[in-house]
Short mmCIF file of C-alpha atoms in Angstrom, two decimals:
data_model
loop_
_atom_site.label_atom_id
_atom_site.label_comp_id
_atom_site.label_asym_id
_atom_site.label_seq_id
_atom_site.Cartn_x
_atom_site.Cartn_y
_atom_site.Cartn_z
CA UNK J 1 30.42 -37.93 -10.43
CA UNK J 2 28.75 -41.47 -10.07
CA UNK J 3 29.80 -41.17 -6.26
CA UNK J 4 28.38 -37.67 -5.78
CA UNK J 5 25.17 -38.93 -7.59
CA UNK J 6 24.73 -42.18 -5.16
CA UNK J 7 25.73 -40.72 -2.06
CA UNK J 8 22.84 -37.90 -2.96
CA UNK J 9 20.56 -40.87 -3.35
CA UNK J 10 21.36 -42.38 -0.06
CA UNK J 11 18.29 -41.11 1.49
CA UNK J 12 20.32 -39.13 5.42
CA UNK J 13 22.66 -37.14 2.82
CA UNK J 14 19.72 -36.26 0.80
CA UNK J 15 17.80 -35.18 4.08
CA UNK J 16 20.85 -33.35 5.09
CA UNK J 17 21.66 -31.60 2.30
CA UNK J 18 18.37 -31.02 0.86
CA UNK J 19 17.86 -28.81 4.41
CA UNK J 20 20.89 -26.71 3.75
CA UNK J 21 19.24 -25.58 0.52
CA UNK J 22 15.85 -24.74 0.88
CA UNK J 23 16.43 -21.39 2.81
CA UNK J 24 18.49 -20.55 -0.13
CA UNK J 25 16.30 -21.90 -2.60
CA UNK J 26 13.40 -19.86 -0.94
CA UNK J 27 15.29 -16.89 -0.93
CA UNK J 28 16.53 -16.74 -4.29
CA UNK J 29 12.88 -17.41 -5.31
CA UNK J 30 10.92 -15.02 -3.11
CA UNK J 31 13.20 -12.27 -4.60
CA UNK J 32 13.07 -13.45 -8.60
CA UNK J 33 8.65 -13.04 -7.91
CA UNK J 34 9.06 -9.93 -6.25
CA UNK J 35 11.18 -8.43 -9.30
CA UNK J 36 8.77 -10.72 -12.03
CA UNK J 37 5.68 -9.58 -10.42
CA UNK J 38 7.30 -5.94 -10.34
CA UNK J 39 7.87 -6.24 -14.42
CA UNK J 40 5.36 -8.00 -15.09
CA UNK J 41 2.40 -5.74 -13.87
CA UNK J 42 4.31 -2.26 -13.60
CA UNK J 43 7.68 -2.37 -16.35
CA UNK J 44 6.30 -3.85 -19.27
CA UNK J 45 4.05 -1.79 -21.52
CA UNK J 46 0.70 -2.74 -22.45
CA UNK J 47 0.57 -4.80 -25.52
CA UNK J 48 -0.88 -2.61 -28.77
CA UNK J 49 -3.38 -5.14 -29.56
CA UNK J 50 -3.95 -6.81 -26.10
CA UNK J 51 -3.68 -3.85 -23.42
CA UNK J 52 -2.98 -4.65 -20.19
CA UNK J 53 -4.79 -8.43 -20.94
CA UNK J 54 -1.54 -9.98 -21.93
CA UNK J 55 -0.55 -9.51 -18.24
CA UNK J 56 -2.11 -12.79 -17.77
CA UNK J 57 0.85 -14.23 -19.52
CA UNK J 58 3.20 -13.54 -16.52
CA UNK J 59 1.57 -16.10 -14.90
CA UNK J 60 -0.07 -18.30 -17.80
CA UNK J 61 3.16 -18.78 -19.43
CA UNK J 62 5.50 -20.19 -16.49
CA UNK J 63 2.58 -22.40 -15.34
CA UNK J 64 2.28 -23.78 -18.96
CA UNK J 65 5.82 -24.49 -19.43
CA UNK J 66 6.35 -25.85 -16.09
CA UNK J 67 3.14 -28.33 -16.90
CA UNK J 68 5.11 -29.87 -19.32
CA UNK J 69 8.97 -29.61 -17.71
CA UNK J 70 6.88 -31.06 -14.45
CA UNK J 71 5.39 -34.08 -16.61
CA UNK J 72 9.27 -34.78 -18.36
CA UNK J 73 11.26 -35.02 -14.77
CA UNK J 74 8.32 -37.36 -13.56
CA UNK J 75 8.33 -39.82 -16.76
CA UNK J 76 11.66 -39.42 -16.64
CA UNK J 77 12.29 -40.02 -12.75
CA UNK J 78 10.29 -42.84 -13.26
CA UNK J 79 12.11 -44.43 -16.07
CA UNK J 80 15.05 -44.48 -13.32
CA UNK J 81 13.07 -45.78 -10.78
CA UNK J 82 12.22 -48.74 -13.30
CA UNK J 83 15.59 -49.51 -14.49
CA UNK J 84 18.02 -48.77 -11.68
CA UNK J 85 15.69 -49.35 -8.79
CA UNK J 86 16.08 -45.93 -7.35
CA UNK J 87 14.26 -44.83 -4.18
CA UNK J 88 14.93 -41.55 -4.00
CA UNK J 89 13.46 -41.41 -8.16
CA UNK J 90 10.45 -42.87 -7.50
CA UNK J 91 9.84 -40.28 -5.17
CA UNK J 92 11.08 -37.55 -7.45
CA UNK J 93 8.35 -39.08 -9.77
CA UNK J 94 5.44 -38.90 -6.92
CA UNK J 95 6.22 -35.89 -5.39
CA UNK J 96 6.18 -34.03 -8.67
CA UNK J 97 2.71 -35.52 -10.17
CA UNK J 98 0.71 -32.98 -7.36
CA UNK J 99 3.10 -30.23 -8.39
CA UNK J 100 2.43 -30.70 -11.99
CA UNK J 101 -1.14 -30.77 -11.49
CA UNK J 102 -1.15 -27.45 -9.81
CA UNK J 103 0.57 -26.31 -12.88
CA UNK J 104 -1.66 -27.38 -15.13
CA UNK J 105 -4.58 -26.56 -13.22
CA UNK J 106 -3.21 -22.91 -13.39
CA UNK J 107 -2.46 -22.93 -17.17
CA UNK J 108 -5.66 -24.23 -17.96
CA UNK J 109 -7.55 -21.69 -15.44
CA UNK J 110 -5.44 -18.51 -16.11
CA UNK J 111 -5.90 -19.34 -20.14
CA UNK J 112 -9.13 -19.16 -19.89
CA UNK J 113 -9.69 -16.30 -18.54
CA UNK J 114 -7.10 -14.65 -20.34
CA UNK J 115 -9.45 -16.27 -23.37
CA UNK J 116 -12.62 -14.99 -23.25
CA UNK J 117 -11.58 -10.88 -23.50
CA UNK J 118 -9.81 -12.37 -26.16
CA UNK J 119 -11.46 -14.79 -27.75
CA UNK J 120 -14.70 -13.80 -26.58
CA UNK J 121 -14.65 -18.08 -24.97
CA UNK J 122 -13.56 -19.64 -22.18
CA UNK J 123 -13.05 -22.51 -23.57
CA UNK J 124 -13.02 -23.82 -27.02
CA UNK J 125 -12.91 -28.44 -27.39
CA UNK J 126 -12.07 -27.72 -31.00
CA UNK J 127 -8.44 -26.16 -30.12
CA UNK J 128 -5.94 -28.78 -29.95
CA UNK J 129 -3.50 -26.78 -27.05
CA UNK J 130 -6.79 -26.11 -24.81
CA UNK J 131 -7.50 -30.35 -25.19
CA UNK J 132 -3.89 -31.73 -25.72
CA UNK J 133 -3.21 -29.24 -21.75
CA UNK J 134 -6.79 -30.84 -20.50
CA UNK J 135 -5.49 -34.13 -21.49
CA UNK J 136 -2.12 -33.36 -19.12
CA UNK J 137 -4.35 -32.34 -16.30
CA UNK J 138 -6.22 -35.55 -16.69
CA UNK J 139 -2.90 -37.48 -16.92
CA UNK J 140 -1.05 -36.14 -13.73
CA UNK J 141 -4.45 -36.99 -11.83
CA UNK J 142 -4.23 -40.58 -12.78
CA UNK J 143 -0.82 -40.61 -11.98
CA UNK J 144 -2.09 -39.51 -8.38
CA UNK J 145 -5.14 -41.84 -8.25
CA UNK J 146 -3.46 -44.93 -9.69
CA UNK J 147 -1.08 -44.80 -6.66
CA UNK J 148 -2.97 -44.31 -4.29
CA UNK J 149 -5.69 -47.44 -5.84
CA UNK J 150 -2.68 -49.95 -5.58
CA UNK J 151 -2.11 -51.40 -2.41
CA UNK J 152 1.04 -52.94 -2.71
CA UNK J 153 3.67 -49.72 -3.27
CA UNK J 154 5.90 -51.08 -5.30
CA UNK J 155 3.62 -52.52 -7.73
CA UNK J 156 1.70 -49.01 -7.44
CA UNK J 157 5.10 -47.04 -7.98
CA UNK J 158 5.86 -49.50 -10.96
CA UNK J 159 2.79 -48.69 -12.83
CA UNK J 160 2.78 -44.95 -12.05
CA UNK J 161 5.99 -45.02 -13.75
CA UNK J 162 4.68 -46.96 -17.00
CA UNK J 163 1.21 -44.61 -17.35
CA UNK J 164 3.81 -41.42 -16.83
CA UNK J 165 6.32 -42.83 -19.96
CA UNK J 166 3.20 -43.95 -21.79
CA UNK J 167 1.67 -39.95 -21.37
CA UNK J 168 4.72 -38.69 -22.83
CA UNK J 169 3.41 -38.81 -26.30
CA UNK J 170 0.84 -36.29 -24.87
CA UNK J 171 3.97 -33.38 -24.54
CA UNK J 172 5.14 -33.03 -28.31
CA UNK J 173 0.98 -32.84 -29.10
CA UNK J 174 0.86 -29.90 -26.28
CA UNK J 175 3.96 -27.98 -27.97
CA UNK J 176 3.52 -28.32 -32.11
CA UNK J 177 -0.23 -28.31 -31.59
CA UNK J 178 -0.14 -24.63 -32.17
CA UNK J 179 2.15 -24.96 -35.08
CA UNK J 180 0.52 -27.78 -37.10
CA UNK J 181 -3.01 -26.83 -36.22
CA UNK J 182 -3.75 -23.45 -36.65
CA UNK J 183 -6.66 -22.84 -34.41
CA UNK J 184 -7.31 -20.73 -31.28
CA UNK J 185 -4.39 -20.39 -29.30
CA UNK J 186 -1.56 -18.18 -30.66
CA UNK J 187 1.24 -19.54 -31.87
CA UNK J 188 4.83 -19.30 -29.90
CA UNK J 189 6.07 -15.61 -29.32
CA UNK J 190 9.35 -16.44 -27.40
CA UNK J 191 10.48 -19.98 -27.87
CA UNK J 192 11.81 -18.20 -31.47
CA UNK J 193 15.36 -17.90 -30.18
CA UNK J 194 16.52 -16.47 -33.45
CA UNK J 195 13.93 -13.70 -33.41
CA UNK J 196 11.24 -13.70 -30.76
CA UNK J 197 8.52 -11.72 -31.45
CA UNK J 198 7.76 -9.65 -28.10
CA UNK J 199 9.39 -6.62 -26.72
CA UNK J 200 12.37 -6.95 -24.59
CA UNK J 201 10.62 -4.95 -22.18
CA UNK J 202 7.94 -7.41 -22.00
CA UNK J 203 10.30 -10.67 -22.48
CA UNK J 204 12.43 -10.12 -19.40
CA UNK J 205 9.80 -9.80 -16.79
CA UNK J 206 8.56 -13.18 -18.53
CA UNK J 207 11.79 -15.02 -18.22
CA UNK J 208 12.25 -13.88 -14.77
CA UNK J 209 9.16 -15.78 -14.01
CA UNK J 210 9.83 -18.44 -15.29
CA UNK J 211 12.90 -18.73 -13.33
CA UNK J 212 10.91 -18.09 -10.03
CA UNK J 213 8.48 -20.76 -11.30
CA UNK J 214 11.62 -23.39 -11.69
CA UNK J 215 12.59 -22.53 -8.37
CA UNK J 216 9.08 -23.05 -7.02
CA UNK J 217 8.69 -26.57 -8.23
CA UNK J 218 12.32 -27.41 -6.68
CA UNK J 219 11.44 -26.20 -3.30
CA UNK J 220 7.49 -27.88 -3.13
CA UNK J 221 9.55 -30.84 -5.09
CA UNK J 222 12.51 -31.12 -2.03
CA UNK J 223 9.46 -30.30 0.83
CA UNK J 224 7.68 -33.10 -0.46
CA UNK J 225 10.40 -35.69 -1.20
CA UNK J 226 11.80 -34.95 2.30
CA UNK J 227 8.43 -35.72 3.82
CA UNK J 228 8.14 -39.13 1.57
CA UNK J 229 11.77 -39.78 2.67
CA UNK J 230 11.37 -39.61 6.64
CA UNK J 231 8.17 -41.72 6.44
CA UNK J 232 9.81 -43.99 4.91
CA UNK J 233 12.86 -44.24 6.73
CA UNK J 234 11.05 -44.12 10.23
CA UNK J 235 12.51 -47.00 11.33
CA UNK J 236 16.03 -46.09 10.84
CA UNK J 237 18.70 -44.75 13.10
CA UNK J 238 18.87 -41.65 10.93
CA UNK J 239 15.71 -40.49 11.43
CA UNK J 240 15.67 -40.71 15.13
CA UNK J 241 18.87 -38.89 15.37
CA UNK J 242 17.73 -36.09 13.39
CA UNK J 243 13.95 -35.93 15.11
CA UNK J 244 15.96 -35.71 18.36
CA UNK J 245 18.23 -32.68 17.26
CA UNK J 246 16.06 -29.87 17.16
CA UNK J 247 18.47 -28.00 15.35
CA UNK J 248 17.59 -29.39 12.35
CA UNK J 249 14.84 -28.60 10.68
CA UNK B 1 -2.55 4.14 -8.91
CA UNK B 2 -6.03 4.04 -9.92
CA UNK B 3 -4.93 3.26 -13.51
CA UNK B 4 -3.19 0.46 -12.19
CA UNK B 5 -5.41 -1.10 -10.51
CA UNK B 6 -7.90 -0.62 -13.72
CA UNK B 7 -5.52 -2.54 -16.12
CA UNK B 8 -6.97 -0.68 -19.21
CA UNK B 9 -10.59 -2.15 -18.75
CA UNK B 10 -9.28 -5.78 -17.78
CA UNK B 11 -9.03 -5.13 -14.18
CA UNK B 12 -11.45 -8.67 -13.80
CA UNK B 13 -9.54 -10.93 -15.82
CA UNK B 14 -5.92 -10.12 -14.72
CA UNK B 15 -6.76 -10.14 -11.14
CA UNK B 16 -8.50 -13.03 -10.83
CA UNK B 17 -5.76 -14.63 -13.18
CA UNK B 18 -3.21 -13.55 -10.06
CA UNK B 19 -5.45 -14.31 -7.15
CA UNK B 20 -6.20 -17.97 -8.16
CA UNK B 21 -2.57 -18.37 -9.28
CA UNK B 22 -1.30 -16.56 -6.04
CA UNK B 23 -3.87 -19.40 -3.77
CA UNK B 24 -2.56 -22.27 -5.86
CA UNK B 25 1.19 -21.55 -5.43
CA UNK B 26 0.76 -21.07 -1.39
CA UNK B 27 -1.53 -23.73 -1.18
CA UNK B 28 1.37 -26.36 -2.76
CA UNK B 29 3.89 -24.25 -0.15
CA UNK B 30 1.96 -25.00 3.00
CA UNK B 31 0.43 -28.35 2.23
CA UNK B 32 3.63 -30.01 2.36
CA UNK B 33 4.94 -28.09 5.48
CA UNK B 34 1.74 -28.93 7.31
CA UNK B 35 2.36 -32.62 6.01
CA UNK B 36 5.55 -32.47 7.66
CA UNK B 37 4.56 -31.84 10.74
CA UNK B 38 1.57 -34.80 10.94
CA UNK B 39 4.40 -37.12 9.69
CA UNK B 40 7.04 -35.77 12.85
CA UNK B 41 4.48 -36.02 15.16
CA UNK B 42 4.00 -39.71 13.92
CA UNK B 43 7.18 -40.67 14.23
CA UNK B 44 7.70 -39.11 17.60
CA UNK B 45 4.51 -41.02 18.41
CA UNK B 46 5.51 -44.13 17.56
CA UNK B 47 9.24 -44.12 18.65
CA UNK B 48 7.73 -43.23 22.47
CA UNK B 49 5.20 -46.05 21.98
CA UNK B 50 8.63 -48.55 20.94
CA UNK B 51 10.18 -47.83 24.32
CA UNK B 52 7.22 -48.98 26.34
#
């Protein structure tokens, strides 16, 4: 297991295998949106109190939950990165921080307008999920702009690392924030395991989503670490071996 | 169809709601695949300039 886990980090077998996957990866994916999209919008009966307005959540839920599952592999990627000094971690932890951005950026954008037929707002600064999510955006954008501020990589990767583990606390205020203050934003339908309040016909569609979403962050995660990882190894033997075989992708 | 596309009244909201997600989510896809091709090119650049 150890042996498996540092030959992946050795950074031509992660190239290598990393490029076997991603067709697979992409296909598995394309396929799980198709059939979400298909439940989502067509299978799943409008809501009683929400109409077809809760469709929104197809896309508002994944994004939310991958905002935070985004922010947890970067902090901690990054705690690795710190402890064991592992390359191919650290850039785990930057190529997700863009990723997770985009997630929150959609959570925040798709809430909103799923808010004001609802609500009658777009946005509301006294609800403590609309800040605590704002808050997330404005972490993963430091994240981004502290790297790129700090000259000196390491250093820069370093600190990335401790602002990421120090935003943590941020997470368990996104999840309870609907449970211990009882404002806007609904409280959880389907993270009730015992007895989720939402259809079946309605849950499914939502779970294959969020699968599809998963698989979506792996693939832009494994694009973008396999970009970080040839620039960085452009001096090696590897890396001209594998830019001369044009079999490879 | 037509009902559909309506989305009992929130035709506006839900559509937009997919449109911006749908340009986010293939904007993160390309960006990195574009990226990979600067970074080749690069490379290739600087490995011909090496054996000058």
């Amino acid at each position: 297991m150890y042996k498996w886990f540092h030959q992946l980090g050795s950074p031509p077998t992660f190239y290598r295998w990393s490029g076997r996957w991603l067709p697979w990866l992409s296909l598995i994916c394309f396929v799980l949106f198709v059939i979400g999209l298909y439940g989502g919008l067509v299978y799943a009966p409008a809501d009683y109190q929400q109409s077809d307005s809760f469709r929104i959540m197809y896309v508002h839920v994944p994004a939310a939950w991958m905002s935070m599952f985004v922010y947890m592999v970067m902090a901690i990627s990054g705690a690795i990165a710190i402890i064991w000094h592992m390359k191919l971690a650290e850039i785990v932890m930057l190529s997700s921080a863009p990723i997770g951005a985009s997630f929150t950026f959609l959570a925040l954008v798709t809430g909103s307008i799923w808010g004001k037929p609802m609500w009658g707002t777009w946005w509301e600064w006294g609800d403590a999920r609309l800040v605590s999510e704002l808050i997330l955006l404005f972490l993963y954008i430091g994240v981004i702009g502290l790297y790129s501020a700090i000259d000196d990589k390491r250093k820069a990767a370093q600190s990335v690392a401790i602002l990421s583990l120090v935003g943590i606390i941020n997470i368990p205020i996104i999840h309870y924030s609907v449970i211990w203050l009882n404002t806007l934003h609904q409280g959880p339908t389907v993270t009730k395991f015992d007895n989720p309040s939402i259809d079946t016909r309605m849950l499914i569609p939502l779970l294959i989503m969020a699968v599809a979403f998963k698989l979506f962050y792996g693939i832009v995660l494994l694009l973008r670490s396999r970009n970080e990882v040839l620039w960085r190894e452009r001096r090696s033997q590897w890396v001209k071996d594998t830019l001369g075989d044009k079999t490879d992708g | 169809m037509a009902d559909f596309l309506h989305m009992g009244g929130y035709a506006a909201f839900v559509w937009s709601a997919y449109a911006i997600s749908g340009v986010v989510l293939i904007a993160s896809l390309l960006l990195p695949l574009f990226e990979k091709k600067k970074i080749i090119k690069r490379i290739k650049h600087m490995l011909q300039e090496d054996q000058i």
